[in-house]
Amino acid sequence: MRYEEPVFRPPCEADSLIIQATIGCPHNRCRFCGMYKMKKYRVRSVEEIEADLRMAKLVWFDPPGVFLADGNTIAMRTRDLVRVLDAARRNFPRVGSITCYGAARFIRGRKVEDLALLKEHGLKRIYMGLESGDDEILKMVDKGATADDHVRAAHKVKEAGIELSVYVLAGLGGKARSREHAINTAKTLNRMEPDYIRVRTLVLMPGFPMYEDLLKGTFQECTGRDIAIEKRLLLENLDVSDSAFLSDHVSNYLPLYGKLPRDKQKMIELIDSVLAEDDPACLKPRRITSL
Ligand code: SF4
């Protein structure tokens, strides 16, 4: 397989075949993100991607899924992405799902019919990083989209019949804006109604623009306890009709899995029990390592 490293994928795509349809991220400005800072964004040619799929077929019998990396494959032209989806299904006719990352910035201007066409050709799910529903934080981290943009993009994805998995970044407002982060993120998610809400926790490392803020003292990181309180507030304010809630990322202090609204109280009680015990094993200290 030909990969331009580093390659990232959502934790739940661990068993999927990863094919790089694009390299890097066309936005690449989020100040908390260092995933693609070393790459210059480009879209690979459909022929190259098809060749990778044929290569994968020689060694990979039946992948449960195909994840189309890198950072924002949804930014590809619809007709090219349709060809890639067709090629993935041609090479792996029994594939269960084909998925990719898609930021609101690259979805808000798209027609629902285009997204529906992608769905028709096999795109099952889009992973969208909301990170925060608080406009002040979104501006501070240069996300390139407002809370309203995320709501509009979410409605388009859902109207097209594509599953929507939304990432939230706990701790993104730091100590100063933790409360607003939790409440406004819950309000935005309530309007987005995603199929999945996935929480990760902010980890700043050397090379990330926000790491400089940490060193300068203009950004104060949340502790494990702050994050637990923030997550509790987020859950408390969530009023979605049918979303899975998961903390399935290695960056999280406390793993939480449940279905909303059904398991809301259970998850809040679990956080309360951890907060009451104040057990350092559950609220493990932050560790910052180099890239
Ligand atoms: S968070 Fe997503 S949109 Fe922002 S720079 Fe990183 S990959 Fe790109």
PDB file of C-alpha atoms and ligand atoms in Angstrom:
ATOM      1  CA  MET A   1       0.000   0.000   0.000  1.00  0.00           C
ATOM      2  CA  ARG A   2       1.141   3.542  -0.678  1.00  0.00           C
ATOM      3  CA  TYR A   3       0.661   5.874   2.260  1.00  0.00           C
ATOM      4  CA  GLU A   4       1.893   9.409   2.794  1.00  0.00           C
ATOM      5  CA  GLU A   5       2.291   9.370   6.540  1.00  0.00           C
ATOM      6  CA  PRO A   6       1.085  10.216   9.070  1.00  0.00           C
ATOM      7  CA  VAL A   7      -2.312   8.663   8.429  1.00  0.00           C
ATOM      8  CA  PHE A   8      -5.240   9.162  10.811  1.00  0.00           C
ATOM      9  CA  ARG A   9      -8.617   7.488  11.096  1.00  0.00           C
ATOM     10  CA  PRO A  10     -11.430   7.454  13.666  1.00  0.00           C
ATOM     11  CA  PRO A  11     -10.989   4.785  16.395  1.00  0.00           C
ATOM     12  CA  CYS A  12     -14.055   2.916  15.159  1.00  0.00           C
ATOM     13  CA  GLU A  13     -12.416   2.489  11.728  1.00  0.00           C
ATOM     14  CA  ALA A  14      -9.587   0.420  13.243  1.00  0.00           C
ATOM     15  CA  ASP A  15     -10.499  -2.637  11.148  1.00  0.00           C
ATOM     16  CA  SER A  16     -11.176  -0.711   7.952  1.00  0.00           C
ATOM     17  CA  LEU A  17      -9.006  -0.500   4.895  1.00  0.00           C
ATOM     18  CA  ILE A  18      -7.609   3.035   4.732  1.00  0.00           C
ATOM     19  CA  ILE A  19      -7.257   4.575   1.298  1.00  0.00           C
ATOM     20  CA  GLN A  20      -5.888   8.101   0.945  1.00  0.00           C
ATOM     21  CA  ALA A  21      -8.136   9.860  -1.527  1.00  0.00           C
ATOM     22  CA  THR A  22      -6.733  13.230  -0.488  1.00  0.00           C
ATOM     23  CA  ILE A  23      -3.503  14.191   1.212  1.00  0.00           C
ATOM     24  CA  GLY A  24      -3.628  16.550   4.176  1.00  0.00           C
ATOM     25  CA  CYS A  25      -6.408  18.993   4.977  1.00  0.00           C
ATOM     26  CA  PRO A  26      -7.615  21.857   2.728  1.00  0.00           C
ATOM     27  CA  HIS A  27      -8.281  24.011   5.819  1.00  0.00           C
ATOM     28  CA  ASN A  28      -5.280  23.033   7.963  1.00  0.00           C
ATOM     29  CA  ARG A  29      -5.653  26.093  10.168  1.00  0.00           C
ATOM     30  CA  CYS A  30      -7.327  24.764  13.313  1.00  0.00           C
ATOM     31  CA  ARG A  31      -5.068  25.904  16.129  1.00  0.00           C
ATOM     32  CA  PHE A  32      -5.579  22.766  18.257  1.00  0.00           C
ATOM     33  CA  CYS A  33      -4.775  20.358  15.425  1.00  0.00           C
ATOM     34  CA  GLY A  34      -1.381  19.154  14.327  1.00  0.00           C
ATOM     35  CA  MET A  35      -2.507  16.201  12.253  1.00  0.00           C
ATOM     36  CA  TYR A  36      -1.619  17.482   8.809  1.00  0.00           C
ATOM     37  CA  LYS A  37       0.555  20.519   9.461  1.00  0.00           C
ATOM     38  CA  MET A  38       3.488  18.810   7.687  1.00  0.00           C
ATOM     39  CA  LYS A  39       1.461  18.111   4.512  1.00  0.00           C
ATOM     40  CA  LYS A  40       0.450  20.338   1.637  1.00  0.00           C
ATOM     41  CA  TYR A  41      -3.141  19.570   0.683  1.00  0.00           C
ATOM     42  CA  ARG A  42      -3.811  17.876  -2.617  1.00  0.00           C
ATOM     43  CA  VAL A  43      -6.424  15.632  -4.134  1.00  0.00           C
ATOM     44  CA  ARG A  44      -5.020  12.406  -5.549  1.00  0.00           C
ATOM     45  CA  SER A  45      -6.062  11.480  -9.054  1.00  0.00           C
ATOM     46  CA  VAL A  46      -8.899   8.993  -9.306  1.00  0.00           C
ATOM     47  CA  GLU A  47      -6.573   6.702 -11.297  1.00  0.00           C
ATOM     48  CA  GLU A  48      -4.042   6.672  -8.430  1.00  0.00           C
ATOM     49  CA  ILE A  49      -6.766   5.914  -5.898  1.00  0.00           C
ATOM     50  CA  GLU A  50      -8.166   3.139  -8.097  1.00  0.00           C
ATOM     51  CA  ALA A  51      -4.664   1.645  -8.353  1.00  0.00           C
ATOM     52  CA  ASP A  52      -4.409   1.634  -4.536  1.00  0.00           C
ATOM     53  CA  LEU A  53      -7.749  -0.136  -4.287  1.00  0.00           C
ATOM     54  CA  ARG A  54      -6.604  -2.786  -6.768  1.00  0.00           C
ATOM     55  CA  MET A  55      -3.361  -3.208  -4.782  1.00  0.00           C
ATOM     56  CA  ALA A  56      -5.327  -3.564  -1.556  1.00  0.00           C
ATOM     57  CA  LYS A  57      -7.493  -6.227  -3.133  1.00  0.00           C
ATOM     58  CA  LEU A  58      -4.401  -8.419  -3.623  1.00  0.00           C
ATOM     59  CA  VAL A  59      -3.696  -8.548   0.110  1.00  0.00           C
ATOM     60  CA  TRP A  60      -6.997  -7.715   1.775  1.00  0.00           C
ATOM     61  CA  PHE A  61      -9.766 -10.197   1.200  1.00  0.00           C
ATOM     62  CA  ASP A  62     -12.830  -8.615   2.692  1.00  0.00           C
ATOM     63  CA  PRO A  63     -12.410  -5.426   4.759  1.00  0.00           C
ATOM     64  CA  PRO A  64     -15.445  -4.585   6.896  1.00  0.00           C
ATOM     65  CA  GLY A  65     -15.107  -0.956   5.824  1.00  0.00           C
ATOM     66  CA  VAL A  66     -13.167   1.460   3.684  1.00  0.00           C
ATOM     67  CA  PHE A  67     -12.139   4.782   5.216  1.00  0.00           C
ATOM     68  CA  LEU A  68     -11.220   7.453   2.680  1.00  0.00           C
ATOM     69  CA  ALA A  69      -8.472   9.519   4.329  1.00  0.00           C
ATOM     70  CA  ASP A  70      -7.029  12.198   4.824  1.00  0.00           C
ATOM     71  CA  GLY A  71      -8.510  15.146   6.627  1.00  0.00           C
ATOM     72  CA  ASN A  72     -11.414  16.279   4.457  1.00  0.00           C
ATOM     73  CA  THR A  73     -12.068  13.927   1.573  1.00  0.00           C
ATOM     74  CA  ILE A  74     -15.568  15.369   1.336  1.00  0.00           C
ATOM     75  CA  ALA A  75     -13.896  18.405  -0.282  1.00  0.00           C
ATOM     76  CA  MET A  76     -13.265  16.349  -3.448  1.00  0.00           C
ATOM     77  CA  ARG A  77     -15.393  17.110  -6.496  1.00  0.00           C
ATOM     78  CA  THR A  78     -18.598  15.091  -6.388  1.00  0.00           C
ATOM     79  CA  ARG A  79     -18.011  13.366  -9.727  1.00  0.00           C
ATOM     80  CA  ASP A  80     -14.509  12.235  -8.657  1.00  0.00           C
ATOM     81  CA  LEU A  81     -15.691  11.023  -5.280  1.00  0.00           C
ATOM     82  CA  VAL A  82     -18.469   9.074  -7.005  1.00  0.00           C
ATOM     83  CA  ARG A  83     -15.819   7.323  -9.140  1.00  0.00           C
ATOM     84  CA  VAL A  84     -13.788   6.514  -6.011  1.00  0.00           C
ATOM     85  CA  LEU A  85     -16.844   5.113  -4.236  1.00  0.00           C
ATOM     86  CA  ASP A  86     -17.710   3.009  -7.283  1.00  0.00           C
ATOM     87  CA  ALA A  87     -14.144   1.689  -7.458  1.00  0.00           C
ATOM     88  CA  ALA A  88     -14.194   0.798  -3.738  1.00  0.00           C
ATOM     89  CA  ARG A  89     -17.402  -1.172  -4.183  1.00  0.00           C
ATOM     90  CA  ARG A  90     -16.193  -2.788  -7.411  1.00  0.00           C
ATOM     91  CA  ASN A  91     -13.050  -4.075  -5.683  1.00  0.00           C
ATOM     92  CA  PHE A  92     -14.783  -4.952  -2.412  1.00  0.00           C
ATOM     93  CA  PRO A  93     -18.403  -5.767  -3.276  1.00  0.00           C
ATOM     94  CA  ARG A  94     -19.202  -6.951   0.248  1.00  0.00           C
ATOM     95  CA  VAL A  95     -17.794  -3.881   2.035  1.00  0.00           C
ATOM     96  CA  GLY A  96     -20.047  -2.878   4.933  1.00  0.00           C
ATOM     97  CA  SER A  97     -19.343   0.843   4.940  1.00  0.00           C
ATOM     98  CA  ILE A  98     -17.415   3.563   3.155  1.00  0.00           C
ATOM     99  CA  THR A  99     -16.755   6.651   5.240  1.00  0.00           C
ATOM    100  CA  CYS A 100     -14.678   9.849   5.341  1.00  0.00           C
ATOM    101  CA  TYR A 101     -14.011  12.996   7.341  1.00  0.00           C
ATOM    102  CA  GLY A 102     -15.970  16.098   6.326  1.00  0.00           C
ATOM    103  CA  ALA A 103     -15.744  19.514   7.977  1.00  0.00           C
ATOM    104  CA  ALA A 104     -18.787  21.798   7.895  1.00  0.00           C
ATOM    105  CA  ARG A 105     -16.756  24.339   5.930  1.00  0.00           C
ATOM    106  CA  PHE A 106     -16.687  21.930   2.977  1.00  0.00           C
ATOM    107  CA  ILE A 107     -20.291  20.766   3.267  1.00  0.00           C
ATOM    108  CA  ARG A 108     -22.251  23.965   3.950  1.00  0.00           C
ATOM    109  CA  GLY A 109     -22.008  25.094   0.306  1.00  0.00           C
ATOM    110  CA  ARG A 110     -22.799  21.723  -1.234  1.00  0.00           C
ATOM    111  CA  LYS A 111     -26.138  20.786  -2.718  1.00  0.00           C
ATOM    112  CA  VAL A 112     -28.131  18.114  -0.882  1.00  0.00           C
ATOM    113  CA  GLU A 113     -28.544  16.364  -4.269  1.00  0.00           C
ATOM    114  CA  ASP A 114     -24.751  16.008  -4.542  1.00  0.00           C
ATOM    115  CA  LEU A 115     -24.545  14.505  -1.081  1.00  0.00           C
ATOM    116  CA  ALA A 116     -27.467  12.213  -1.917  1.00  0.00           C
ATOM    117  CA  LEU A 117     -25.549  11.065  -4.994  1.00  0.00           C
ATOM    118  CA  LEU A 118     -22.578  10.175  -2.777  1.00  0.00           C
ATOM    119  CA  LYS A 119     -24.923   8.233  -0.524  1.00  0.00           C
ATOM    120  CA  GLU A 120     -26.357   6.422  -3.544  1.00  0.00           C
ATOM    121  CA  HIS A 121     -22.839   5.411  -4.565  1.00  0.00           C
ATOM    122  CA  GLY A 122     -21.997   4.033  -1.132  1.00  0.00           C
ATOM    123  CA  LEU A 123     -20.890   6.830   1.215  1.00  0.00           C
ATOM    124  CA  LYS A 124     -22.348   5.634   4.491  1.00  0.00           C
ATOM    125  CA  ARG A 125     -21.054   8.057   7.095  1.00  0.00           C
ATOM    126  CA  ILE A 126     -19.306  11.410   7.466  1.00  0.00           C
ATOM    127  CA  TYR A 127     -17.192  12.207  10.533  1.00  0.00           C
ATOM    128  CA  MET A 128     -17.497  15.936  11.202  1.00  0.00           C
ATOM    129  CA  GLY A 129     -15.434  17.850  13.751  1.00  0.00           C
ATOM    130  CA  LEU A 130     -17.692  20.372  15.464  1.00  0.00           C
ATOM    131  CA  GLU A 131     -15.216  20.566  18.360  1.00  0.00           C
ATOM    132  CA  SER A 132     -17.277  23.293  20.058  1.00  0.00           C
ATOM    133  CA  GLY A 133     -20.693  24.828  19.581  1.00  0.00           C
ATOM    134  CA  ASP A 134     -19.457  28.073  21.107  1.00  0.00           C
ATOM    135  CA  ASP A 135     -18.770  30.689  18.400  1.00  0.00           C
ATOM    136  CA  GLU A 136     -16.169  32.484  20.481  1.00  0.00           C
ATOM    137  CA  ILE A 137     -14.148  29.268  20.814  1.00  0.00           C
ATOM    138  CA  LEU A 138     -14.646  28.352  17.143  1.00  0.00           C
ATOM    139  CA  LYS A 139     -13.229  31.755  16.214  1.00  0.00           C
ATOM    140  CA  MET A 140     -10.367  31.480  18.700  1.00  0.00           C
ATOM    141  CA  VAL A 141      -9.284  28.112  17.242  1.00  0.00           C
ATOM    142  CA  ASP A 142      -9.844  29.244  13.605  1.00  0.00           C
ATOM    143  CA  LYS A 143     -12.221  26.398  12.807  1.00  0.00           C
ATOM    144  CA  GLY A 144     -13.442  28.195   9.682  1.00  0.00           C
ATOM    145  CA  ALA A 145     -17.130  27.684  10.469  1.00  0.00           C
ATOM    146  CA  THR A 146     -19.656  28.939  13.006  1.00  0.00           C
ATOM    147  CA  ALA A 147     -22.102  26.911  15.090  1.00  0.00           C
ATOM    148  CA  ASP A 148     -24.836  27.827  12.579  1.00  0.00           C
ATOM    149  CA  ASP A 149     -22.649  26.598   9.696  1.00  0.00           C
ATOM    150  CA  HIS A 150     -22.338  23.254  11.473  1.00  0.00           C
ATOM    151  CA  VAL A 151     -26.095  23.042  11.929  1.00  0.00           C
ATOM    152  CA  ARG A 152     -26.690  23.805   8.239  1.00  0.00           C
ATOM    153  CA  ALA A 153     -24.094  21.240   7.154  1.00  0.00           C
ATOM    154  CA  ALA A 154     -25.525  18.622   9.506  1.00  0.00           C
ATOM    155  CA  HIS A 155     -29.032  19.094   8.116  1.00  0.00           C
ATOM    156  CA  LYS A 156     -27.733  18.627   4.561  1.00  0.00           C
ATOM    157  CA  VAL A 157     -25.881  15.427   5.461  1.00  0.00           C
ATOM    158  CA  LYS A 158     -28.909  14.003   7.210  1.00  0.00           C
ATOM    159  CA  GLU A 159     -31.298  15.064   4.459  1.00  0.00           C
ATOM    160  CA  ALA A 160     -29.067  13.188   2.009  1.00  0.00           C
ATOM    161  CA  GLY A 161     -29.483  10.061   4.154  1.00  0.00           C
ATOM    162  CA  ILE A 162     -25.813   9.898   5.191  1.00  0.00           C
ATOM    163  CA  GLU A 163     -24.991   9.001   8.802  1.00  0.00           C
ATOM    164  CA  LEU A 164     -23.456  11.865  10.761  1.00  0.00           C
ATOM    165  CA  SER A 165     -20.839  11.344  13.425  1.00  0.00           C
ATOM    166  CA  VAL A 166     -19.821  14.536  15.198  1.00  0.00           C
ATOM    167  CA  TYR A 167     -16.666  15.121  17.199  1.00  0.00           C
ATOM    168  CA  VAL A 168     -16.576  17.326  20.264  1.00  0.00           C
ATOM    169  CA  LEU A 169     -13.273  18.373  21.803  1.00  0.00           C
ATOM    170  CA  ALA A 170     -13.517  18.482  25.590  1.00  0.00           C
ATOM    171  CA  GLY A 171     -11.373  21.153  27.187  1.00  0.00           C
ATOM    172  CA  LEU A 172     -11.171  23.298  24.029  1.00  0.00           C
ATOM    173  CA  GLY A 173     -12.346  26.424  25.861  1.00  0.00           C
ATOM    174  CA  GLY A 174      -9.732  25.892  28.569  1.00  0.00           C
ATOM    175  CA  LYS A 175     -10.517  26.709  32.176  1.00  0.00           C
ATOM    176  CA  ALA A 176     -11.794  30.171  31.203  1.00  0.00           C
ATOM    177  CA  ARG A 177     -14.575  29.022  28.868  1.00  0.00           C
ATOM    178  CA  SER A 178     -15.307  25.476  29.956  1.00  0.00           C
ATOM    179  CA  ARG A 179     -18.891  26.213  31.003  1.00  0.00           C
ATOM    180  CA  GLU A 180     -19.816  28.107  27.814  1.00  0.00           C
ATOM    181  CA  HIS A 181     -18.130  25.372  25.785  1.00  0.00           C
ATOM    182  CA  ALA A 182     -20.275  22.658  27.386  1.00  0.00           C
ATOM    183  CA  ILE A 183     -23.588  24.516  27.235  1.00  0.00           C
ATOM    184  CA  ASN A 184     -23.239  25.975  23.726  1.00  0.00           C
ATOM    185  CA  THR A 185     -21.929  22.691  22.356  1.00  0.00           C
ATOM    186  CA  ALA A 186     -24.969  20.890  23.759  1.00  0.00           C
ATOM    187  CA  LYS A 187     -27.280  23.537  22.230  1.00  0.00           C
ATOM    188  CA  THR A 188     -25.611  23.164  18.822  1.00  0.00           C
ATOM    189  CA  LEU A 189     -25.710  19.375  18.953  1.00  0.00           C
ATOM    190  CA  ASN A 190     -29.404  19.550  19.835  1.00  0.00           C
ATOM    191  CA  ARG A 191     -29.934  21.409  16.547  1.00  0.00           C
ATOM    192  CA  MET A 192     -27.646  19.105  14.571  1.00  0.00           C
ATOM    193  CA  GLU A 193     -29.200  15.842  15.825  1.00  0.00           C
ATOM    194  CA  PRO A 194     -26.188  13.680  14.853  1.00  0.00           C
ATOM    195  CA  ASP A 195     -26.338   9.901  14.805  1.00  0.00           C
ATOM    196  CA  TYR A 196     -23.157   9.761  16.878  1.00  0.00           C
ATOM    197  CA  ILE A 197     -21.604  12.237  19.304  1.00  0.00           C
ATOM    198  CA  ARG A 198     -17.968  11.377  19.909  1.00  0.00           C
ATOM    199  CA  VAL A 199     -15.982  13.167  22.577  1.00  0.00           C
ATOM    200  CA  ARG A 200     -12.220  13.495  22.508  1.00  0.00           C
ATOM    201  CA  THR A 201     -10.125  15.518  24.938  1.00  0.00           C
ATOM    202  CA  LEU A 202      -7.804  18.348  23.979  1.00  0.00           C
ATOM    203  CA  VAL A 203      -4.151  17.323  24.095  1.00  0.00           C
ATOM    204  CA  LEU A 204      -1.743  20.076  23.116  1.00  0.00           C
ATOM    205  CA  MET A 205       1.659  19.062  21.883  1.00  0.00           C
ATOM    206  CA  PRO A 206       4.713  20.977  20.667  1.00  0.00           C
ATOM    207  CA  GLY A 207       4.086  22.075  17.083  1.00  0.00           C
ATOM    208  CA  PHE A 208       0.379  22.744  17.594  1.00  0.00           C
ATOM    209  CA  PRO A 209      -0.346  26.518  17.380  1.00  0.00           C
ATOM    210  CA  MET A 210      -2.303  26.453  20.659  1.00  0.00           C
ATOM    211  CA  TYR A 211       0.675  24.914  22.434  1.00  0.00           C
ATOM    212  CA  GLU A 212       2.286  28.346  22.170  1.00  0.00           C
ATOM    213  CA  ASP A 213      -0.694  29.849  24.035  1.00  0.00           C
ATOM    214  CA  LEU A 214      -0.095  27.303  26.763  1.00  0.00           C
ATOM    215  CA  LEU A 215       3.563  28.291  27.037  1.00  0.00           C
ATOM    216  CA  LYS A 216       2.691  32.005  27.024  1.00  0.00           C
ATOM    217  CA  GLY A 217       0.083  31.435  29.708  1.00  0.00           C
ATOM    218  CA  THR A 218      -2.778  32.851  27.582  1.00  0.00           C
ATOM    219  CA  PHE A 219      -4.521  29.460  27.586  1.00  0.00           C
ATOM    220  CA  GLN A 220      -4.995  27.452  30.739  1.00  0.00           C
ATOM    221  CA  GLU A 221      -5.687  23.757  30.247  1.00  0.00           C
ATOM    222  CA  CYS A 222      -8.510  22.000  32.057  1.00  0.00           C
ATOM    223  CA  THR A 223      -7.631  19.341  34.602  1.00  0.00           C
ATOM    224  CA  GLY A 224      -9.163  15.869  34.522  1.00  0.00           C
ATOM    225  CA  ARG A 225     -11.683  17.012  37.096  1.00  0.00           C
ATOM    226  CA  ASP A 226     -12.598  20.100  35.026  1.00  0.00           C
ATOM    227  CA  ILE A 227     -13.158  17.848  32.014  1.00  0.00           C
ATOM    228  CA  ALA A 228     -15.438  15.518  33.984  1.00  0.00           C
ATOM    229  CA  ILE A 229     -17.497  18.515  35.162  1.00  0.00           C
ATOM    230  CA  GLU A 230     -17.598  19.859  31.590  1.00  0.00           C
ATOM    231  CA  LYS A 231     -18.769  16.504  30.229  1.00  0.00           C
ATOM    232  CA  ARG A 232     -21.449  16.331  32.897  1.00  0.00           C
ATOM    233  CA  LEU A 233     -22.702  19.783  31.900  1.00  0.00           C
ATOM    234  CA  LEU A 234     -22.660  18.786  28.236  1.00  0.00           C
ATOM    235  CA  LEU A 235     -24.724  15.666  28.924  1.00  0.00           C
ATOM    236  CA  GLU A 236     -27.091  17.544  31.199  1.00  0.00           C
ATOM    237  CA  ASN A 237     -27.862  20.048  28.424  1.00  0.00           C
ATOM    238  CA  LEU A 238     -28.116  17.550  25.597  1.00  0.00           C
ATOM    239  CA  ASP A 239     -31.643  17.090  24.320  1.00  0.00           C
ATOM    240  CA  VAL A 240     -31.229  14.994  21.166  1.00  0.00           C
ATOM    241  CA  SER A 241     -33.834  12.511  20.018  1.00  0.00           C
ATOM    242  CA  ASP A 242     -31.636   9.575  18.980  1.00  0.00           C
ATOM    243  CA  SER A 243     -27.851   9.800  19.218  1.00  0.00           C
ATOM    244  CA  ALA A 244     -25.156   7.429  20.402  1.00  0.00           C
ATOM    245  CA  PHE A 245     -22.782   9.142  22.842  1.00  0.00           C
ATOM    246  CA  LEU A 246     -19.238   7.820  22.954  1.00  0.00           C
ATOM    247  CA  SER A 247     -15.919   8.735  24.496  1.00  0.00           C
ATOM    248  CA  ASP A 248     -14.033   6.203  22.421  1.00  0.00           C
ATOM    249  CA  HIS A 249     -10.729   8.006  22.007  1.00  0.00           C
ATOM    250  CA  VAL A 250      -7.444   7.352  23.759  1.00  0.00           C
ATOM    251  CA  SER A 251      -7.280  11.031  24.794  1.00  0.00           C
ATOM    252  CA  ASN A 252     -10.272  10.702  27.119  1.00  0.00           C
ATOM    253  CA  TYR A 253     -10.028  10.453  30.889  1.00  0.00           C
ATOM    254  CA  LEU A 254     -13.258   8.558  31.385  1.00  0.00           C
ATOM    255  CA  PRO A 255     -14.771   6.249  28.780  1.00  0.00           C
ATOM    256  CA  LEU A 256     -18.521   6.764  28.387  1.00  0.00           C
ATOM    257  CA  TYR A 257     -20.841   4.867  26.060  1.00  0.00           C
ATOM    258  CA  GLY A 258     -24.563   5.221  25.846  1.00  0.00           C
ATOM    259  CA  LYS A 259     -27.600   5.965  23.780  1.00  0.00           C
ATOM    260  CA  LEU A 260     -29.317   9.319  24.167  1.00  0.00           C
ATOM    261  CA  PRO A 261     -31.770  10.153  25.540  1.00  0.00           C
ATOM    262  CA  ARG A 262     -32.100   6.671  27.126  1.00  0.00           C
ATOM    263  CA  ASP A 263     -28.769   6.485  28.987  1.00  0.00           C
ATOM    264  CA  LYS A 264     -28.309  10.151  29.852  1.00  0.00           C
ATOM    265  CA  GLN A 265     -28.952   9.782  33.571  1.00  0.00           C
ATOM    266  CA  LYS A 266     -26.811   6.640  33.817  1.00  0.00           C
ATOM    267  CA  MET A 267     -23.836   8.431  32.263  1.00  0.00           C
ATOM    268  CA  ILE A 268     -24.312  11.492  34.485  1.00  0.00           C
ATOM    269  CA  GLU A 269     -24.374   9.220  37.548  1.00  0.00           C
ATOM    270  CA  LEU A 270     -21.164   7.533  36.418  1.00  0.00           C
ATOM    271  CA  ILE A 271     -19.452  10.929  36.156  1.00  0.00           C
ATOM    272  CA  ASP A 272     -20.828  11.889  39.576  1.00  0.00           C
ATOM    273  CA  SER A 273     -19.427   8.717  41.119  1.00  0.00           C
ATOM    274  CA  VAL A 274     -15.993   9.440  39.645  1.00  0.00           C
ATOM    275  CA  LEU A 275     -16.137  13.042  40.846  1.00  0.00           C
ATOM    276  CA  ALA A 276     -17.178  11.900  44.335  1.00  0.00           C
ATOM    277  CA  GLU A 277     -14.307   9.409  44.592  1.00  0.00           C
ATOM    278  CA  ASP A 278     -11.815  11.859  43.152  1.00  0.00           C
ATOM    279  CA  ASP A 279      -9.802   8.800  42.154  1.00  0.00           C
ATOM    280  CA  PRO A 280      -6.614   9.821  40.345  1.00  0.00           C
ATOM    281  CA  ALA A 281      -6.735   6.548  38.394  1.00  0.00           C
ATOM    282  CA  CYS A 282      -9.984   7.685  36.776  1.00  0.00           C
ATOM    283  CA  LEU A 283      -8.907  11.280  36.366  1.00  0.00           C
ATOM    284  CA  LYS A 284      -5.427  10.496  35.122  1.00  0.00           C
ATOM    285  CA  PRO A 285      -2.899  13.310  34.834  1.00  0.00           C
ATOM    286  CA  ARG A 286      -2.263  14.935  31.465  1.00  0.00           C
ATOM    287  CA  ARG A 287       0.783  13.845  29.582  1.00  0.00           C
ATOM    288  CA  ILE A 288       2.269  15.936  26.835  1.00  0.00           C
ATOM    289  CA  THR A 289       4.723  14.211  24.546  1.00  0.00           C
ATOM    290  CA  SER A 290       6.483  15.439  21.459  1.00  0.00           C
ATOM    291  CA  LEU A 291       5.112  14.735  17.984  1.00  0.00           C
TER     292      LEU A 291
HETATM  293  S1  SF4 B   1      -9.280  19.750  12.783  1.00  0.00           S
HETATM  294 FE1  SF4 B   1      -9.929  18.950  10.813  1.00  0.00          FE
HETATM  295  S2  SF4 B   1     -10.442  20.774   9.587  1.00  0.00           S
HETATM  296 FE2  SF4 B   1      -9.187  21.465  11.302  1.00  0.00          FE
HETATM  297  S3  SF4 B   1      -7.090  21.474  10.525  1.00  0.00           S
HETATM  298 FE3  SF4 B   1      -7.397  19.500  11.567  1.00  0.00          FE
HETATM  299  S4  SF4 B   1      -8.050  18.126   9.933  1.00  0.00           S
HETATM  300 FE4  SF4 B   1      -8.293  20.213   9.144  1.00  0.00          FE
END
